Short mmCIF file of C-alpha atoms in Angstrom, two decimals:
data_model
loop_
_atom_site.label_atom_id
_atom_site.label_comp_id
_atom_site.label_asym_id
_atom_site.label_seq_id
_atom_site.Cartn_x
_atom_site.Cartn_y
_atom_site.Cartn_z
CA MET A 27 169.92 193.46 176.94
CA SER A 28 168.60 190.79 179.31
CA THR A 29 165.64 188.54 179.94
CA THR A 30 164.16 187.31 183.21
CA ALA A 31 164.19 183.58 183.82
CA ARG A 32 161.35 181.68 185.54
CA ASP A 33 163.11 181.58 188.89
CA GLY A 34 163.54 185.33 188.84
CA ALA A 35 167.21 185.25 187.97
CA VAL A 36 168.45 187.48 185.17
CA ALA A 37 169.76 185.64 182.11
CA THR A 38 172.19 187.65 180.06
CA CYS A 39 171.85 187.68 176.29
CA HIS A 40 175.34 187.37 174.86
CA ARG A 41 175.81 189.23 171.60
CA LEU A 42 177.93 188.18 168.62
CA LEU A 43 178.83 190.81 166.04
CA LEU A 44 179.51 189.46 162.56
CA VAL A 45 181.60 191.60 160.21
CA SER A 46 182.53 190.41 156.72
CA ARG A 47 183.31 191.81 153.31
CA ASN A 48 179.99 191.30 151.56
CA ASP A 49 181.62 191.92 148.17
CA GLU A 50 184.09 189.05 148.67
CA LEU A 51 182.58 185.60 148.24
CA ASP A 52 184.92 183.79 150.62
CA SER A 53 184.51 186.37 153.37
CA LEU A 54 180.73 186.50 153.18
CA LEU A 55 180.16 182.73 153.18
CA ALA A 56 182.80 181.95 155.80
CA GLY A 57 181.02 184.33 158.18
CA ARG A 58 177.64 182.82 157.43
CA ARG A 59 178.81 179.24 157.92
CA ILE A 60 180.38 180.01 161.29
CA ALA A 61 177.41 182.09 162.46
CA ALA A 62 175.11 179.14 161.70
CA HIS A 63 176.76 177.34 164.63
CA ALA A 64 176.60 180.29 167.05
CA GLY A 65 173.91 178.59 169.13
CA ASP A 66 172.29 180.87 171.70
CA LEU A 67 174.44 183.90 170.89
CA HIS A 68 172.39 186.86 169.67
CA LEU A 69 173.69 187.65 166.18
CA THR A 70 174.01 191.27 165.14
CA ARG A 71 175.60 193.01 162.17
CA ALA A 72 175.52 196.57 163.53
CA THR A 73 178.87 198.05 162.56
CA CYS A 74 178.93 200.87 165.13
CA PRO A 75 178.14 199.52 168.60
CA ASP A 76 177.48 202.08 171.33
CA ASP A 77 176.64 204.77 168.75
CA GLU A 78 173.60 207.05 168.70
CA SER A 79 171.39 204.19 167.56
CA GLY A 80 171.60 202.74 171.04
CA GLU A 81 173.00 199.42 169.83
CA PRO A 82 174.74 197.81 172.83
CA ARG A 83 178.32 196.70 172.57
CA PRO A 84 178.75 193.06 171.52
CA ASP A 85 180.38 190.55 173.84
CA VAL A 86 182.44 189.09 171.02
CA ALA A 87 182.99 189.77 167.31
CA LEU A 88 183.83 187.56 164.37
CA VAL A 89 185.61 189.75 161.84
CA CYS A 90 186.21 188.15 158.47
CA ASP A 91 189.12 189.89 156.70
CA ASP A 92 188.24 193.49 157.62
CA ARG A 93 191.34 194.44 159.56
CA ASP A 94 190.25 198.04 160.15
CA ALA A 95 186.99 196.89 161.72
CA ALA A 96 188.92 194.48 163.95
CA VAL A 97 191.22 197.25 165.18
CA ARG A 98 188.24 199.56 165.93
CA LEU A 99 186.45 196.86 167.89
CA LEU A 100 189.56 195.97 169.87
CA ALA A 101 189.90 199.64 170.82
CA LEU A 102 186.33 199.50 172.18
CA GLY A 103 187.24 196.56 174.36
CA VAL A 104 185.41 193.94 172.29
CA GLN A 105 186.79 190.40 172.12
CA VAL A 106 187.69 189.73 168.47
CA VAL A 107 188.28 186.58 166.45
CA HIS A 108 189.82 187.71 163.17
CA LEU A 109 189.46 185.23 160.30
CA ARG A 110 191.35 185.30 157.03
CA SER A 111 188.79 183.57 154.84
CA GLY A 112 190.31 183.47 151.36
CA HIS A 113 193.36 181.95 149.76
CA GLU A 114 196.55 183.95 149.39
CA PRO A 115 199.30 182.97 146.94
CA ASP A 116 201.93 183.07 149.68
CA GLY A 117 200.23 180.78 152.16
CA ALA A 118 203.24 180.78 154.47
CA ARG A 119 203.34 184.55 154.85
CA ALA A 120 203.26 185.69 158.45
CA ASP A 121 200.19 187.79 159.14
CA GLU A 122 200.77 191.25 160.49
CA ALA A 123 200.40 191.28 164.24
CA MET A 124 197.05 192.36 165.66
CA ALA A 125 197.42 192.70 169.42
CA GLY A 126 194.47 191.34 171.35
CA ALA A 127 192.74 189.40 168.56
CA LEU A 128 192.56 185.64 168.17
CA ARG A 129 193.61 184.93 164.58
CA ARG A 130 192.29 182.14 162.41
CA VAL A 131 193.01 181.26 158.77
CA HIS A 132 190.69 179.18 156.58
CA VAL A 133 192.83 176.33 155.26
CA PRO A 134 191.19 172.96 154.52
CA GLY A 135 193.20 170.04 155.84
CA TRP A 136 193.50 168.45 152.40
CA LEU A 137 194.90 171.53 150.65
CA PRO A 138 198.61 171.04 149.86
CA GLY A 139 201.21 173.71 150.35
CA PRO A 140 202.72 175.64 153.22
CA ARG A 141 200.62 176.68 156.20
CA PRO A 142 200.42 180.27 157.46
CA THR A 143 202.92 181.21 160.11
CA GLY A 144 202.85 183.82 162.83
CA ARG A 145 202.34 184.01 166.52
CA ASP A 146 198.98 182.67 167.76
CA ILE A 147 197.68 181.95 164.24
CA ARG A 148 195.65 178.78 163.87
CA THR A 149 194.21 177.15 160.77
CA THR A 150 190.53 176.29 160.86
CA GLY A 151 190.23 173.22 158.69
CA THR A 152 187.29 173.18 156.29
CA LEU A 153 184.52 175.75 156.84
CA ALA A 154 181.77 173.48 155.57
CA PRO A 155 178.10 174.42 155.13
CA VAL A 156 175.83 173.61 158.06
CA ARG A 157 173.81 171.15 155.93
CA LEU A 158 175.83 168.57 154.05
CA SER A 159 172.93 166.99 152.14
CA ARG A 160 171.71 167.92 148.67
CA ALA A 161 168.16 167.84 147.33
CA ARG A 162 167.14 164.49 145.85
CA ALA A 163 165.53 166.21 142.87
CA ARG A 164 168.06 168.67 141.44
CA SER A 165 167.87 170.84 138.35
CA GLY A 166 169.64 173.66 136.58
CA THR A 167 173.15 175.03 136.91
CA LEU A 168 174.73 177.11 139.67
CA LEU A 169 177.60 179.29 138.43
CA LEU A 170 179.51 180.81 141.34
CA LEU A 171 181.72 183.64 140.11
CA SER A 172 184.23 185.54 142.22
CA LEU A 173 185.96 188.57 140.76
CA TRP A 174 187.39 189.78 144.08
CA GLY A 175 190.97 190.98 143.55
CA VAL A 176 190.88 190.14 139.83
CA PRO A 177 192.47 192.72 137.50
CA GLU A 178 189.81 194.59 135.53
CA ASP A 179 191.13 193.53 132.13
CA GLU A 180 190.98 189.84 133.10
CA ALA A 181 187.49 190.23 134.54
CA THR A 182 186.20 192.02 131.43
CA ALA A 183 187.73 189.50 129.03
CA PHE A 184 186.08 186.64 130.90
CA THR A 185 182.61 188.15 131.32
CA ASP A 186 182.43 189.36 127.71
CA GLY A 187 183.47 186.02 126.22
CA PRO A 188 183.65 182.68 128.07
CA LEU A 189 180.99 183.59 130.66
CA ARG A 190 178.35 184.29 128.00
CA GLU A 191 179.05 181.02 126.22
CA LEU A 192 178.96 178.99 129.43
CA VAL A 193 175.63 180.51 130.47
CA ARG A 194 174.08 179.92 127.04
CA GLU A 195 175.16 176.29 127.10
CA ALA A 196 174.04 175.85 130.71
CA THR A 197 170.50 176.93 129.90
CA ARG A 198 170.43 174.74 126.80
CA ARG A 199 171.71 171.68 128.65
CA THR A 200 170.08 172.05 132.07
CA GLY A 201 167.20 174.46 131.47
CA ARG A 202 168.27 177.14 133.94
CA CYS A 203 171.38 178.95 135.17
CA ASP A 204 171.75 180.93 138.40
CA ILE A 205 174.83 183.16 138.36
CA VAL A 206 175.97 184.32 141.80
CA HIS A 207 178.72 186.94 141.89
CA ASP A 208 180.49 188.94 144.54
CA THR A 209 182.06 192.08 143.05
CA ALA A 210 182.07 193.59 139.54
CA GLY A 211 178.31 193.19 139.29
CA PRO A 212 177.98 195.78 136.51
CA LEU A 213 180.37 193.77 134.33
CA VAL A 214 178.37 190.58 134.84
CA ARG A 215 174.99 192.19 134.24
CA ALA A 216 176.19 194.07 131.17
CA ALA A 217 177.57 190.87 129.65
CA LEU A 218 174.50 188.76 130.45
CA GLY A 219 171.78 191.39 130.08
CA PRO A 220 170.24 190.00 126.88
CA LEU A 221 170.24 186.47 128.31
CA THR A 222 168.31 187.46 131.44
CA LYS A 223 165.26 188.67 129.50
CA PRO A 224 162.99 185.71 128.70
CA ALA A 225 160.92 185.55 125.56
CA THR A 226 157.25 186.40 125.97
CA GLY A 227 155.38 183.63 127.74
CA THR A 228 158.49 181.74 128.87
CA ALA A 229 160.01 181.35 132.32
CA VAL A 230 163.23 183.07 133.35
CA SER A 231 166.11 180.74 132.51
CA VAL A 232 169.02 183.01 133.54
CA ALA A 233 169.12 184.80 136.87
CA VAL A 234 171.95 186.98 138.21
CA HIS A 235 172.30 187.40 141.98
CA ARG A 236 174.61 189.26 144.33
CA ALA A 237 176.08 186.78 146.78
CA ASP A 238 174.90 188.75 149.82
CA GLU A 239 171.30 188.63 148.59
CA VAL A 240 170.87 184.84 148.25
CA GLU A 241 171.58 181.66 150.20
CA VAL A 242 174.42 180.27 148.12
CA ASP A 243 174.68 176.97 149.99
CA ALA A 244 170.96 176.36 149.52
CA LEU A 245 171.18 177.10 145.79
CA HIS A 246 173.97 174.57 145.51
CA ALA A 247 171.89 171.92 147.30
CA GLY A 248 169.25 172.16 144.57
CA ALA A 249 171.50 172.51 141.52
CA GLU A 250 172.24 169.68 139.13
CA VAL A 251 175.50 171.16 137.77
CA PHE A 252 178.03 173.29 139.68
CA LEU A 253 180.53 175.62 137.97
CA ALA A 254 182.68 177.88 140.13
CA SER A 255 185.72 180.10 140.32
CA PRO A 256 188.68 178.51 142.13
CA THR A 257 187.87 179.85 145.61
CA LEU A 258 188.00 178.21 149.01
CA THR A 259 184.27 178.64 149.55
CA ALA A 260 183.44 176.78 146.32
CA LEU A 261 185.97 174.01 146.89
CA THR A 262 184.85 173.38 150.47
CA LEU A 263 181.19 173.40 149.43
CA ALA A 264 181.72 170.70 146.81
CA GLN A 265 184.16 168.69 148.92
CA ALA A 266 181.91 168.67 152.00
CA ARG A 267 178.94 167.46 149.95
CA ARG A 268 180.98 165.18 147.67
CA SER A 269 179.36 166.93 144.72
CA PRO A 270 180.64 167.37 141.15
CA LEU A 271 182.45 170.65 140.48
CA SER A 272 183.93 172.10 137.31
CA LEU A 273 186.33 174.98 137.82
CA LEU A 274 185.98 178.17 135.82
CA PRO A 275 189.19 179.64 134.37
CA ALA A 276 191.34 180.98 137.20
CA LEU A 277 191.43 184.78 137.24
CA GLY A 278 194.02 186.72 139.21
CA ALA A 279 197.05 185.51 141.15
CA ALA A 280 195.18 184.06 144.13
CA GLN A 281 192.84 181.93 142.00
CA ARG A 282 195.68 180.66 139.82
CA ASP A 283 197.72 179.63 142.84
CA LEU A 284 194.75 177.91 144.51
CA ALA A 285 193.84 176.09 141.29
CA GLU A 286 197.41 174.83 140.92
CA ARG A 287 197.54 173.55 144.50
CA THR A 288 194.15 171.92 144.14
CA ARG A 289 195.26 170.04 141.01
CA THR A 290 198.01 168.32 143.00
CA ALA A 291 195.39 166.88 145.40
CA VAL A 292 192.27 166.25 143.35
CA SER A 293 191.42 166.06 139.65
CA LEU A 294 188.54 168.39 138.81
CA PRO A 295 187.24 169.11 135.30
CA GLN A 296 187.89 172.55 133.85
CA ALA A 297 185.03 174.58 132.42
CA THR A 298 186.99 175.81 129.42
CA ASP A 299 184.96 174.19 126.63
CA PRO A 300 181.22 174.89 126.99
CA THR A 301 180.39 172.20 124.45
CA ALA A 302 182.12 169.37 126.33
CA PRO A 303 179.38 166.83 127.23
CA GLU A 304 181.09 165.78 130.46
CA LEU A 305 180.73 169.31 131.78
CA TRP A 306 176.96 168.96 131.93
CA ALA A 307 176.58 165.32 132.88
CA PRO A 308 175.59 165.04 136.56
CA SER A 309 177.45 162.40 138.52
CA GLN A 310 175.49 159.13 138.72
CA ASP A 311 178.13 157.34 140.76
CA PRO A 312 178.94 159.14 144.06
CA PRO A 313 181.66 156.63 145.04
CA ALA A 314 183.54 157.69 141.90
CA SER A 315 183.64 161.30 143.09
CA PRO A 316 187.13 162.81 142.77
CA TRP A 317 186.80 163.96 146.39
CA ARG A 318 187.04 160.34 147.50
CA ALA A 319 190.78 160.43 146.84
CA LEU A 320 191.42 163.18 149.39
CA ALA A 321 193.07 162.31 152.66
CA ALA A 322 190.48 164.31 154.56
CA THR A 323 188.89 163.28 157.85
CA SER A 324 185.40 164.02 159.08
CA ASP A 325 186.94 166.17 161.81
CA ASP A 326 188.38 168.49 159.16
CA LEU A 327 184.82 169.38 158.14
CA ARG A 328 184.12 170.82 161.60
CA GLY A 329 186.10 174.02 161.13
CA ALA A 330 183.05 176.28 161.37
CA GLN A 331 181.91 174.55 164.57
CA ARG A 332 185.35 175.00 166.14
CA VAL A 333 185.49 178.72 165.40
CA ALA A 334 181.91 179.14 166.69
CA ARG A 335 182.86 177.27 169.89
CA THR A 336 185.72 179.73 170.42
CA LEU A 337 183.31 182.64 169.99
CA ARG A 338 180.88 181.20 172.53
CA GLN A 339 183.69 180.60 175.02
CA LEU A 340 184.94 184.17 174.66
CA SER A 341 181.44 185.60 175.15
CA PHE A 342 180.98 183.74 178.43
CA ALA A 343 184.55 183.83 179.73
CA PRO A 344 186.50 186.77 178.26
CA LEU A 345 190.27 186.52 178.13
#
């Protein structure tokens, strides 16, 4: 695909293929945040380049977590940046080799613990949202729930009990609650079904969304209260915007390990008691934010820009 410039020269349109696991919160939002800095690259999500649809082959691909997709694209001769977006309990584990791909791992600079090892693996720093500001007038609660990799019994126990109580209290305290989930949607909707049906003549106060169907970062910008699973995407969102965050109970090994590491760096409230007043009180004193204590630099927030710069460089000057 090309366009003709004014002087008659042909300007090539460089294509960036974005592949992510849309049912994994970290993977989906990491891809979106990097793609927001892609500049003049033409973004595509076609998963089968050069197939019968006529979709041309991309110049470069950002593959978030989907190893099989990365291997297929490498076999087609596509330049690949493979990103591990989510936290793993063994942060020092050497990634399995993937010949030909540039490998990146999402690790905020402030997060304690060992760094990933392996040949040619680089950490990204914080993959922050493209807009760091929040709306001046904020309302309601955003509840960001990740059940990716969580054992089914843990997920069911949480959605059938604590989740319902938190959502009820959120609507009572803040007037509205948006629940954004990645996987296990049927569990969430079954547990919250009665709460999502407003009484006659009243506005909807509880809304359930799939993460790939809404702009999560924009919802956060307008929310008064933020509750979230211990995931990298939630922590980086709150840290980048210096916003209050209360952590939901950690579910699964990865969330428990990330929550434990986070506690050694920053003190965040735990959303274990829905009736606790401090859970619903918005911060009136930004300098008192717990994020202030982190030894994080402004450069650490530019992780998404750095990965996007690598993608642009590869598209114009392949290795």
